[in-house]
Amino acid sequence: MSISFKEKLIKKKTNRIRKVVMVCSGKGGVGKSTVSYAIAKAISESGKKVGLLDLDVHGPVEHLFFKEVKKNFSGSKEGLEPIFSDGMKVMSLGFLSKDEPI
C-alpha cells in the first residue's frame, strides 16, 4: 500500500509532537478555551515549545485571546503556517471565520 502525499505531509508535520493535551466537554460555555489557553501559556512560560489548536466549529473563541495577532496567514501547498504569539504557535478556526460560526 502506497502512502499518499497528504499522509506523508501529515506525518512530516506531526512527527515532532511529543505530548498532546486535549481539553473537551460535552457542554458549551464551561471554560474550555480559557483552560486551554492557560495550560498552553503555562507550559510555554516553563520553556517548552507549545502549539495551541482551536478546532471548535460551532463558535471558536480561542482567537480572542490573541487580539493583537494579525490574521494574515502564510501558506503553501503544504498548508497554512500557524501564527506565533504569546510564546506559542497558534491556529484557530476563528482566525479564518471572521468571528462567525463555521
PDB file of N, CA and C in Angstrom:
ATOM      1  N   MET A   1       0.848  -1.167   0.000  1.00  0.00           N
ATOM      2  CA  MET A   1       0.000   0.000   0.000  1.00  0.00           C
ATOM      3  C   MET A   1       0.901   1.240   0.000  1.00  0.00           C
ATOM      4  N   SER A   2       0.657   2.145  -0.946  1.00  0.00           N
ATOM      5  CA  SER A   2       1.479   3.348  -1.015  1.00  0.00           C
ATOM      6  C   SER A   2       0.878   4.448  -0.130  1.00  0.00           C
ATOM      7  N   ILE A   3       1.757   5.305   0.347  1.00  0.00           N
ATOM      8  CA  ILE A   3       1.333   6.415   1.201  1.00  0.00           C
ATOM      9  C   ILE A   3       1.079   7.630   0.319  1.00  0.00           C
ATOM     10  N   SER A   4      -0.062   8.267   0.509  1.00  0.00           N
ATOM     11  CA  SER A   4      -0.416   9.420  -0.306  1.00  0.00           C
ATOM     12  C   SER A   4       0.372  10.654   0.117  1.00  0.00           C
ATOM     13  N   PHE A   5       0.351  11.665  -0.734  1.00  0.00           N
ATOM     14  CA  PHE A   5       1.010  12.931  -0.441  1.00  0.00           C
ATOM     15  C   PHE A   5       0.489  13.521   0.867  1.00  0.00           C
ATOM     16  N   LYS A   6      -0.824  13.485   1.062  1.00  0.00           N
ATOM     17  CA  LYS A   6      -1.413  14.043   2.287  1.00  0.00           C
ATOM     18  C   LYS A   6      -0.933  13.303   3.529  1.00  0.00           C
ATOM     19  N   GLU A   7      -0.873  11.976   3.437  1.00  0.00           N
ATOM     20  CA  GLU A   7      -0.404  11.181   4.580  1.00  0.00           C
ATOM     21  C   GLU A   7       1.057  11.487   4.902  1.00  0.00           C
ATOM     22  N   LYS A   8       1.889  11.639   3.877  1.00  0.00           N
ATOM     23  CA  LYS A   8       3.296  11.994   4.086  1.00  0.00           C
ATOM     24  C   LYS A   8       3.416  13.377   4.723  1.00  0.00           C
ATOM     25  N   LEU A   9       2.599  14.305   4.250  1.00  0.00           N
ATOM     26  CA  LEU A   9       2.627  15.660   4.776  1.00  0.00           C
ATOM     27  C   LEU A   9       2.208  15.697   6.243  1.00  0.00           C
ATOM     28  N   ILE A  10       1.159  14.981   6.582  1.00  0.00           N
ATOM     29  CA  ILE A  10       0.696  14.922   7.974  1.00  0.00           C
ATOM     30  C   ILE A  10       1.771  14.325   8.862  1.00  0.00           C
ATOM     31  N   LYS A  11       2.381  13.256   8.421  1.00  0.00           N
ATOM     32  CA  LYS A  11       3.440  12.617   9.202  1.00  0.00           C
ATOM     33  C   LYS A  11       4.620  13.570   9.392  1.00  0.00           C
ATOM     34  N   LYS A  12       4.991  14.275   8.344  1.00  0.00           N
ATOM     35  CA  LYS A  12       6.105  15.229   8.417  1.00  0.00           C
ATOM     36  C   LYS A  12       5.807  16.348   9.410  1.00  0.00           C
ATOM     37  N   LYS A  13       4.587  16.863   9.378  1.00  0.00           N
ATOM     38  CA  LYS A  13       4.236  17.997  10.234  1.00  0.00           C
ATOM     39  C   LYS A  13       3.979  17.599  11.687  1.00  0.00           C
ATOM     40  N   THR A  14       3.691  16.339  11.940  1.00  0.00           N
ATOM     41  CA  THR A  14       3.360  15.930  13.303  1.00  0.00           C
ATOM     42  C   THR A  14       4.413  15.047  13.963  1.00  0.00           C
ATOM     43  N   ASN A  15       5.485  14.745  13.279  1.00  0.00           N
ATOM     44  CA  ASN A  15       6.455  13.799  13.829  1.00  0.00           C
ATOM     45  C   ASN A  15       7.215  14.327  15.039  1.00  0.00           C
ATOM     46  N   ARG A  16       7.208  15.646  15.264  1.00  0.00           N
ATOM     47  CA  ARG A  16       7.920  16.197  16.420  1.00  0.00           C
ATOM     48  C   ARG A  16       7.005  16.421  17.622  1.00  0.00           C
ATOM     49  N   ILE A  17       5.736  16.148  17.483  1.00  0.00           N
ATOM     50  CA  ILE A  17       4.810  16.320  18.597  1.00  0.00           C
ATOM     51  C   ILE A  17       5.047  15.205  19.609  1.00  0.00           C
ATOM     52  N   ARG A  18       5.317  15.590  20.842  1.00  0.00           N
ATOM     53  CA  ARG A  18       5.626  14.603  21.879  1.00  0.00           C
ATOM     54  C   ARG A  18       4.459  14.372  22.838  1.00  0.00           C
ATOM     55  N   LYS A  19       3.737  15.404  23.153  1.00  0.00           N
ATOM     56  CA  LYS A  19       2.621  15.299  24.103  1.00  0.00           C
ATOM     57  C   LYS A  19       1.422  16.055  23.532  1.00  0.00           C
ATOM     58  N   VAL A  20       0.242  15.539  23.823  1.00  0.00           N
ATOM     59  CA  VAL A  20      -0.997  16.200  23.420  1.00  0.00           C
ATOM     60  C   VAL A  20      -1.890  16.301  24.649  1.00  0.00           C
ATOM     61  N   VAL A  21      -2.388  17.504  24.911  1.00  0.00           N
ATOM     62  CA  VAL A  21      -3.361  17.717  25.983  1.00  0.00           C
ATOM     63  C   VAL A  21      -4.650  18.153  25.304  1.00  0.00           C
ATOM     64  N   MET A  22      -5.694  17.382  25.494  1.00  0.00           N
ATOM     65  CA  MET A  22      -6.975  17.708  24.886  1.00  0.00           C
ATOM     66  C   MET A  22      -7.930  18.181  25.970  1.00  0.00           C
ATOM     67  N   VAL A  23      -8.513  19.343  25.754  1.00  0.00           N
ATOM     68  CA  VAL A  23      -9.483  19.888  26.695  1.00  0.00           C
ATOM     69  C   VAL A  23     -10.847  19.802  26.013  1.00  0.00           C
ATOM     70  N   CYS A  24     -11.769  19.063  26.629  1.00  0.00           N
ATOM     71  CA  CYS A  24     -13.071  18.883  25.998  1.00  0.00           C
ATOM     72  C   CYS A  24     -14.163  18.766  27.056  1.00  0.00           C
ATOM     73  N   SER A  25     -15.384  18.958  26.597  1.00  0.00           N
ATOM     74  CA  SER A  25     -16.543  18.827  27.456  1.00  0.00           C
ATOM     75  C   SER A  25     -17.753  18.592  26.567  1.00  0.00           C
ATOM     76  N   GLY A  26     -18.740  17.939  27.100  1.00  0.00           N
ATOM     77  CA  GLY A  26     -19.970  17.723  26.355  1.00  0.00           C
ATOM     78  C   GLY A  26     -20.898  18.928  26.398  1.00  0.00           C
ATOM     79  N   LYS A  27     -20.523  19.936  27.131  1.00  0.00           N
ATOM     80  CA  LYS A  27     -21.362  21.124  27.306  1.00  0.00           C
ATOM     81  C   LYS A  27     -20.585  22.359  26.895  1.00  0.00           C
ATOM     82  N   GLY A  28     -21.267  23.302  26.322  1.00  0.00           N
ATOM     83  CA  GLY A  28     -20.633  24.562  25.946  1.00  0.00           C
ATOM     84  C   GLY A  28     -20.632  25.543  27.101  1.00  0.00           C
ATOM     85  N   GLY A  29     -19.747  26.522  27.013  1.00  0.00           N
ATOM     86  CA  GLY A  29     -19.733  27.599  27.993  1.00  0.00           C
ATOM     87  C   GLY A  29     -19.157  27.244  29.341  1.00  0.00           C
ATOM     88  N   VAL A  30     -18.337  26.204  29.406  1.00  0.00           N
ATOM     89  CA  VAL A  30     -17.781  25.794  30.695  1.00  0.00           C
ATOM     90  C   VAL A  30     -16.330  26.240  30.891  1.00  0.00           C
ATOM     91  N   GLY A  31     -15.753  26.943  29.908  1.00  0.00           N
ATOM     92  CA  GLY A  31     -14.404  27.470  30.058  1.00  0.00           C
ATOM     93  C   GLY A  31     -13.308  26.660  29.397  1.00  0.00           C
ATOM     94  N   LYS A  32     -13.657  25.853  28.411  1.00  0.00           N
ATOM     95  CA  LYS A  32     -12.647  25.031  27.737  1.00  0.00           C
ATOM     96  C   LYS A  32     -11.561  25.882  27.096  1.00  0.00           C
ATOM     97  N   SER A  33     -11.944  26.950  26.437  1.00  0.00           N
ATOM     98  CA  SER A  33     -10.964  27.807  25.768  1.00  0.00           C
ATOM     99  C   SER A  33     -10.064  28.506  26.774  1.00  0.00           C
ATOM    100  N   THR A  34     -10.630  28.969  27.864  1.00  0.00           N
ATOM    101  CA  THR A  34      -9.840  29.625  28.904  1.00  0.00           C
ATOM    102  C   THR A  34      -8.839  28.654  29.515  1.00  0.00           C
ATOM    103  N   VAL A  35      -9.291  27.455  29.802  1.00  0.00           N
ATOM    104  CA  VAL A  35      -8.410  26.435  30.372  1.00  0.00           C
ATOM    105  C   VAL A  35      -7.325  26.055  29.367  1.00  0.00           C
ATOM    106  N   SER A  36      -7.693  25.885  28.110  1.00  0.00           N
ATOM    107  CA  SER A  36      -6.716  25.538  27.076  1.00  0.00           C
ATOM    108  C   SER A  36      -5.630  26.589  26.975  1.00  0.00           C
ATOM    109  N   TYR A  37      -6.052  27.851  26.926  1.00  0.00           N
ATOM    110  CA  TYR A  37      -5.081  28.946  26.836  1.00  0.00           C
ATOM    111  C   TYR A  37      -4.185  28.970  28.072  1.00  0.00           C
ATOM    112  N   ALA A  38      -4.755  28.833  29.247  1.00  0.00           N
ATOM    113  CA  ALA A  38      -3.973  28.880  30.490  1.00  0.00           C
ATOM    114  C   ALA A  38      -2.940  27.751  30.541  1.00  0.00           C
ATOM    115  N   ILE A  39      -3.345  26.555  30.141  1.00  0.00           N
ATOM    116  CA  ILE A  39      -2.414  25.420  30.126  1.00  0.00           C
ATOM    117  C   ILE A  39      -1.287  25.680  29.132  1.00  0.00           C
ATOM    118  N   ALA A  40      -1.644  26.092  27.930  1.00  0.00           N
ATOM    119  CA  ALA A  40      -0.639  26.337  26.896  1.00  0.00           C
ATOM    120  C   ALA A  40       0.319  27.450  27.311  1.00  0.00           C
ATOM    121  N   LYS A  41      -0.209  28.513  27.875  1.00  0.00           N
ATOM    122  CA  LYS A  41       0.627  29.641  28.307  1.00  0.00           C
ATOM    123  C   LYS A  41       1.581  29.208  29.417  1.00  0.00           C
ATOM    124  N   ALA A  42       1.093  28.454  30.382  1.00  0.00           N
ATOM    125  CA  ALA A  42       1.942  27.994  31.489  1.00  0.00           C
ATOM    126  C   ALA A  42       3.057  27.075  30.983  1.00  0.00           C
ATOM    127  N   ILE A  43       2.742  26.189  30.071  1.00  0.00           N
ATOM    128  CA  ILE A  43       3.765  25.304  29.516  1.00  0.00           C
ATOM    129  C   ILE A  43       4.787  26.109  28.729  1.00  0.00           C
ATOM    130  N   SER A  44       4.306  27.078  27.962  1.00  0.00           N
ATOM    131  CA  SER A  44       5.202  27.942  27.194  1.00  0.00           C
ATOM    132  C   SER A  44       6.142  28.720  28.108  1.00  0.00           C
ATOM    133  N   GLU A  45       5.609  29.237  29.187  1.00  0.00           N
ATOM    134  CA  GLU A  45       6.420  30.016  30.127  1.00  0.00           C
ATOM    135  C   GLU A  45       7.434  29.150  30.870  1.00  0.00           C
ATOM    136  N   SER A  46       7.214  27.837  30.878  1.00  0.00           N
ATOM    137  CA  SER A  46       8.189  26.942  31.508  1.00  0.00           C
ATOM    138  C   SER A  46       9.349  26.612  30.561  1.00  0.00           C
ATOM    139  N   GLY A  47       9.301  27.161  29.353  1.00  0.00           N
ATOM    140  CA  GLY A  47      10.393  26.970  28.412  1.00  0.00           C
ATOM    141  C   GLY A  47      10.165  25.935  27.337  1.00  0.00           C
ATOM    142  N   LYS A  48       9.015  25.320  27.334  1.00  0.00           N
ATOM    143  CA  LYS A  48       8.711  24.295  26.329  1.00  0.00           C
ATOM    144  C   LYS A  48       8.131  24.949  25.077  1.00  0.00           C
ATOM    145  N   LYS A  49       8.288  24.281  23.944  1.00  0.00           N
ATOM    146  CA  LYS A  49       7.648  24.720  22.708  1.00  0.00           C
ATOM    147  C   LYS A  49       6.198  24.251  22.743  1.00  0.00           C
ATOM    148  N   VAL A  50       5.283  25.158  22.405  1.00  0.00           N
ATOM    149  CA  VAL A  50       3.856  24.866  22.523  1.00  0.00           C
ATOM    150  C   VAL A  50       3.117  25.288  21.262  1.00  0.00           C
ATOM    151  N   GLY A  51       2.160  24.480  20.877  1.00  0.00           N
ATOM    152  CA  GLY A  51       1.222  24.841  19.832  1.00  0.00           C
ATOM    153  C   GLY A  51      -0.187  24.721  20.384  1.00  0.00           C
ATOM    154  N   LEU A  52      -1.028  25.690  20.075  1.00  0.00           N
ATOM    155  CA  LEU A  52      -2.413  25.689  20.542  1.00  0.00           C
ATOM    156  C   LEU A  52      -3.321  25.634  19.317  1.00  0.00           C
ATOM    157  N   LEU A  53      -4.123  24.589  19.223  1.00  0.00           N
ATOM    158  CA  LEU A  53      -5.003  24.382  18.083  1.00  0.00           C
ATOM    159  C   LEU A  53      -6.454  24.408  18.560  1.00  0.00           C
ATOM    160  N   ASP A  54      -7.215  25.352  18.032  1.00  0.00           N
ATOM    161  CA  ASP A  54      -8.629  25.505  18.379  1.00  0.00           C
ATOM    162  C   ASP A  54      -9.456  25.005  17.204  1.00  0.00           C
ATOM    163  N   LEU A  55     -10.153  23.889  17.400  1.00  0.00           N
ATOM    164  CA  LEU A  55     -10.949  23.298  16.326  1.00  0.00           C
ATOM    165  C   LEU A  55     -12.452  23.388  16.583  1.00  0.00           C
ATOM    166  N   ASP A  56     -12.865  24.317  17.409  1.00  0.00           N
ATOM    167  CA  ASP A  56     -14.292  24.471  17.705  1.00  0.00           C
ATOM    168  C   ASP A  56     -14.998  25.020  16.468  1.00  0.00           C
ATOM    169  N   VAL A  57     -15.838  24.210  15.846  1.00  0.00           N
ATOM    170  CA  VAL A  57     -16.521  24.638  14.623  1.00  0.00           C
ATOM    171  C   VAL A  57     -17.831  25.364  14.905  1.00  0.00           C
ATOM    172  N   HIS A  58     -18.362  25.263  16.112  1.00  0.00           N
ATOM    173  CA  HIS A  58     -19.640  25.894  16.428  1.00  0.00           C
ATOM    174  C   HIS A  58     -19.483  27.335  16.902  1.00  0.00           C
ATOM    175  N   GLY A  59     -18.349  27.677  17.389  1.00  0.00           N
ATOM    176  CA  GLY A  59     -18.129  29.034  17.877  1.00  0.00           C
ATOM    177  C   GLY A  59     -16.726  29.184  18.429  1.00  0.00           C
ATOM    178  N   PRO A  60     -15.722  29.166  17.567  1.00  0.00           N
ATOM    179  CA  PRO A  60     -14.353  29.271  18.065  1.00  0.00           C
ATOM    180  C   PRO A  60     -14.137  30.607  18.780  1.00  0.00           C
ATOM    181  N   VAL A  61     -13.484  30.553  19.939  1.00  0.00           N
ATOM    182  CA  VAL A  61     -13.199  31.785  20.685  1.00  0.00           C
ATOM    183  C   VAL A  61     -11.735  31.900  21.088  1.00  0.00           C
ATOM    184  N   GLU A  62     -10.965  30.852  20.876  1.00  0.00           N
ATOM    185  CA  GLU A  62      -9.560  30.864  21.278  1.00  0.00           C
ATOM    186  C   GLU A  62      -8.821  32.053  20.661  1.00  0.00           C
ATOM    187  N   HIS A  63      -9.181  32.412  19.432  1.00  0.00           N
ATOM    188  CA  HIS A  63      -8.507  33.516  18.754  1.00  0.00           C
ATOM    189  C   HIS A  63      -8.690  34.848  19.486  1.00  0.00           C
ATOM    190  N   LEU A  64      -9.712  34.954  20.314  1.00  0.00           N
ATOM    191  CA  LEU A  64      -9.955  36.204  21.042  1.00  0.00           C
ATOM    192  C   LEU A  64      -8.877  36.473  22.091  1.00  0.00           C
ATOM    193  N   PHE A  65      -8.169  35.436  22.527  1.00  0.00           N
ATOM    194  CA  PHE A  65      -7.065  35.617  23.465  1.00  0.00           C
ATOM    195  C   PHE A  65      -5.861  36.252  22.774  1.00  0.00           C
ATOM    196  N   PHE A  66      -5.878  36.314  21.447  1.00  0.00           N
ATOM    197  CA  PHE A  66      -4.750  36.804  20.671  1.00  0.00           C
ATOM    198  C   PHE A  66      -5.186  37.965  19.782  1.00  0.00           C
ATOM    199  N   LYS A  67      -5.818  38.976  20.368  1.00  0.00           N
ATOM    200  CA  LYS A  67      -6.361  40.091  19.595  1.00  0.00           C
ATOM    201  C   LYS A  67      -5.291  40.863  18.838  1.00  0.00           C
ATOM    202  N   GLU A  68      -4.070  40.885  19.380  1.00  0.00           N
ATOM    203  CA  GLU A  68      -3.014  41.640  18.718  1.00  0.00           C
ATOM    204  C   GLU A  68      -2.478  40.933  17.477  1.00  0.00           C
ATOM    205  N   VAL A  69      -2.892  39.713  17.269  1.00  0.00           N
ATOM    206  CA  VAL A  69      -2.394  38.932  16.150  1.00  0.00           C
ATOM    207  C   VAL A  69      -3.013  39.416  14.849  1.00  0.00           C
ATOM    208  N   LYS A  70      -2.164  39.647  13.869  1.00  0.00           N
ATOM    209  CA  LYS A  70      -2.679  39.924  12.533  1.00  0.00           C
ATOM    210  C   LYS A  70      -3.180  38.605  11.970  1.00  0.00           C
ATOM    211  N   LYS A  71      -4.340  38.621  11.400  1.00  0.00           N
ATOM    212  CA  LYS A  71      -4.951  37.386  10.934  1.00  0.00           C
ATOM    213  C   LYS A  71      -4.568  37.083   9.481  1.00  0.00           C
ATOM    214  N   ASN A  72      -3.327  37.393   9.136  1.00  0.00           N
ATOM    215  CA  ASN A  72      -2.814  37.085   7.807  1.00  0.00           C
ATOM    216  C   ASN A  72      -1.938  35.848   7.910  1.00  0.00           C
ATOM    217  N   PHE A  73      -2.292  34.845   7.162  1.00  0.00           N
ATOM    218  CA  PHE A  73      -1.558  33.600   7.200  1.00  0.00           C
ATOM    219  C   PHE A  73      -0.649  33.501   5.997  1.00  0.00           C
ATOM    220  N   SER A  74       0.453  32.808   6.182  1.00  0.00           N
ATOM    221  CA  SER A  74       1.270  32.435   5.043  1.00  0.00           C
ATOM    222  C   SER A  74       1.093  30.934   4.869  1.00  0.00           C
ATOM    223  N   GLY A  75       1.182  30.506   3.663  1.00  0.00           N
ATOM    224  CA  GLY A  75       0.996  29.099   3.420  1.00  0.00           C
ATOM    225  C   GLY A  75       1.473  28.709   2.046  1.00  0.00           C
ATOM    226  N   SER A  76       1.389  27.438   1.805  1.00  0.00           N
ATOM    227  CA  SER A  76       1.801  26.870   0.534  1.00  0.00           C
ATOM    228  C   SER A  76       0.911  25.659   0.265  1.00  0.00           C
ATOM    229  N   LYS A  77       1.322  24.845  -0.693  1.00  0.00           N
ATOM    230  CA  LYS A  77       0.538  23.634  -0.968  1.00  0.00           C
ATOM    231  C   LYS A  77       0.553  22.687   0.222  1.00  0.00           C
ATOM    232  N   GLU A  78       1.480  22.917   1.154  1.00  0.00           N
ATOM    233  CA  GLU A  78       1.570  22.084   2.347  1.00  0.00           C
ATOM    234  C   GLU A  78       0.659  22.571   3.467  1.00  0.00           C
ATOM    235  N   GLY A  79      -0.027  23.694   3.271  1.00  0.00           N
ATOM    236  CA  GLY A  79      -0.978  24.172   4.264  1.00  0.00           C
ATOM    237  C   GLY A  79      -0.617  25.523   4.842  1.00  0.00           C
ATOM    238  N   LEU A  80      -1.423  25.972   5.790  1.00  0.00           N
ATOM    239  CA  LEU A  80      -1.211  27.255   6.456  1.00  0.00           C
ATOM    240  C   LEU A  80      -0.168  27.117   7.558  1.00  0.00           C
ATOM    241  N   GLU A  81       0.592  28.168   7.758  1.00  0.00           N
ATOM    242  CA  GLU A  81       1.545  28.199   8.858  1.00  0.00           C
ATOM    243  C   GLU A  81       0.859  28.831  10.064  1.00  0.00           C
ATOM    244  N   PRO A  82       1.021  28.260  11.252  1.00  0.00           N
ATOM    245  CA  PRO A  82       0.416  28.863  12.442  1.00  0.00           C
ATOM    246  C   PRO A  82       1.032  30.232  12.740  1.00  0.00           C
ATOM    247  N   ILE A  83       0.314  31.022  13.487  1.00  0.00           N
ATOM    248  CA  ILE A  83       0.773  32.341  13.922  1.00  0.00           C
ATOM    249  C   ILE A  83       1.541  32.165  15.223  1.00  0.00           C
ATOM    250  N   PHE A  84       2.600  32.932  15.414  1.00  0.00           N
ATOM    251  CA  PHE A  84       3.359  32.876  16.664  1.00  0.00           C
ATOM    252  C   PHE A  84       2.943  34.057  17.535  1.00  0.00           C
ATOM    253  N   SER A  85       2.439  33.768  18.737  1.00  0.00           N
ATOM    254  CA  SER A  85       2.009  34.815  19.664  1.00  0.00           C
ATOM    255  C   SER A  85       2.084  34.283  21.089  1.00  0.00           C
ATOM    256  N   ASP A  86       2.383  35.148  22.031  1.00  0.00           N
ATOM    257  CA  ASP A  86       2.461  34.772  23.449  1.00  0.00           C
ATOM    258  C   ASP A  86       3.387  33.581  23.684  1.00  0.00           C
ATOM    259  N   GLY A  87       4.433  33.454  22.876  1.00  0.00           N
ATOM    260  CA  GLY A  87       5.399  32.386  23.066  1.00  0.00           C
ATOM    261  C   GLY A  87       4.962  31.027  22.558  1.00  0.00           C
ATOM    262  N   MET A  88       3.902  30.986  21.756  1.00  0.00           N
ATOM    263  CA  MET A  88       3.424  29.697  21.247  1.00  0.00           C
ATOM    264  C   MET A  88       2.903  29.853  19.825  1.00  0.00           C
ATOM    265  N   LYS A  89       2.853  28.729  19.114  1.00  0.00           N
ATOM    266  CA  LYS A  89       2.239  28.719  17.792  1.00  0.00           C
ATOM    267  C   LYS A  89       0.741  28.522  17.987  1.00  0.00           C
ATOM    268  N   VAL A  90      -0.037  29.305  17.260  1.00  0.00           N
ATOM    269  CA  VAL A  90      -1.489  29.316  17.453  1.00  0.00           C
ATOM    270  C   VAL A  90      -2.200  29.158  16.119  1.00  0.00           C
ATOM    271  N   MET A  91      -3.220  28.305  16.113  1.00  0.00           N
ATOM    272  CA  MET A  91      -4.092  28.194  14.957  1.00  0.00           C
ATOM    273  C   MET A  91      -5.514  28.017  15.472  1.00  0.00           C
ATOM    274  N   SER A  92      -6.408  28.846  14.963  1.00  0.00           N
ATOM    275  CA  SER A  92      -7.810  28.773  15.368  1.00  0.00           C
ATOM    276  C   SER A  92      -8.687  28.963  14.147  1.00  0.00           C
ATOM    277  N   LEU A  93      -9.759  28.209  14.085  1.00  0.00           N
ATOM    278  CA  LEU A  93     -10.722  28.423  13.014  1.00  0.00           C
ATOM    279  C   LEU A  93     -11.299  29.837  13.091  1.00  0.00           C
ATOM    280  N   GLY A  94     -11.258  30.453  14.267  1.00  0.00           N
ATOM    281  CA  GLY A  94     -11.737  31.819  14.439  1.00  0.00           C
ATOM    282  C   GLY A  94     -10.939  32.829  13.643  1.00  0.00           C
ATOM    283  N   PHE A  95      -9.657  32.558  13.379  1.00  0.00           N
ATOM    284  CA  PHE A  95      -8.845  33.442  12.556  1.00  0.00           C
ATOM    285  C   PHE A  95      -9.353  33.448  11.120  1.00  0.00           C
ATOM    286  N   LEU A  96      -9.921  32.335  10.705  1.00  0.00           N
ATOM    287  CA  LEU A  96     -10.382  32.186   9.326  1.00  0.00           C
ATOM    288  C   LEU A  96     -11.852  32.547   9.132  1.00  0.00           C
ATOM    289  N   SER A  97     -12.644  32.439  10.188  1.00  0.00           N
ATOM    290  CA  SER A  97     -14.104  32.543  10.052  1.00  0.00           C
ATOM    291  C   SER A  97     -14.654  33.941  10.273  1.00  0.00           C
ATOM    292  N   LYS A  98     -13.783  34.901  10.613  1.00  0.00           N
ATOM    293  CA  LYS A  98     -14.229  36.276  10.867  1.00  0.00           C
ATOM    294  C   LYS A  98     -15.304  36.322  11.945  1.00  0.00           C
ATOM    295  N   ASP A  99     -15.079  35.588  13.025  1.00  0.00           N
ATOM    296  CA  ASP A  99     -15.961  35.569  14.200  1.00  0.00           C
ATOM    297  C   ASP A  99     -17.367  35.032  13.924  1.00  0.00           C
ATOM    298  N   GLU A 100     -17.509  34.262  12.875  1.00  0.00           N
ATOM    299  CA  GLU A 100     -18.790  33.630  12.560  1.00  0.00           C
ATOM    300  C   GLU A 100     -18.676  32.131  12.775  1.00  0.00           C
ATOM    301  N   PRO A 101     -19.758  31.474  13.197  1.00  0.00           N
ATOM    302  CA  PRO A 101     -19.717  30.012  13.287  1.00  0.00           C
ATOM    303  C   PRO A 101     -19.418  29.408  11.905  1.00  0.00           C
ATOM    304  N   ILE A 102     -18.731  28.304  11.887  1.00  0.00           N
ATOM    305  CA  ILE A 102     -18.344  27.680  10.621  1.00  0.00           C
ATOM    306  C   ILE A 102     -19.498  26.839  10.096  1.00  0.00           C
TER     307      ILE A 102
END
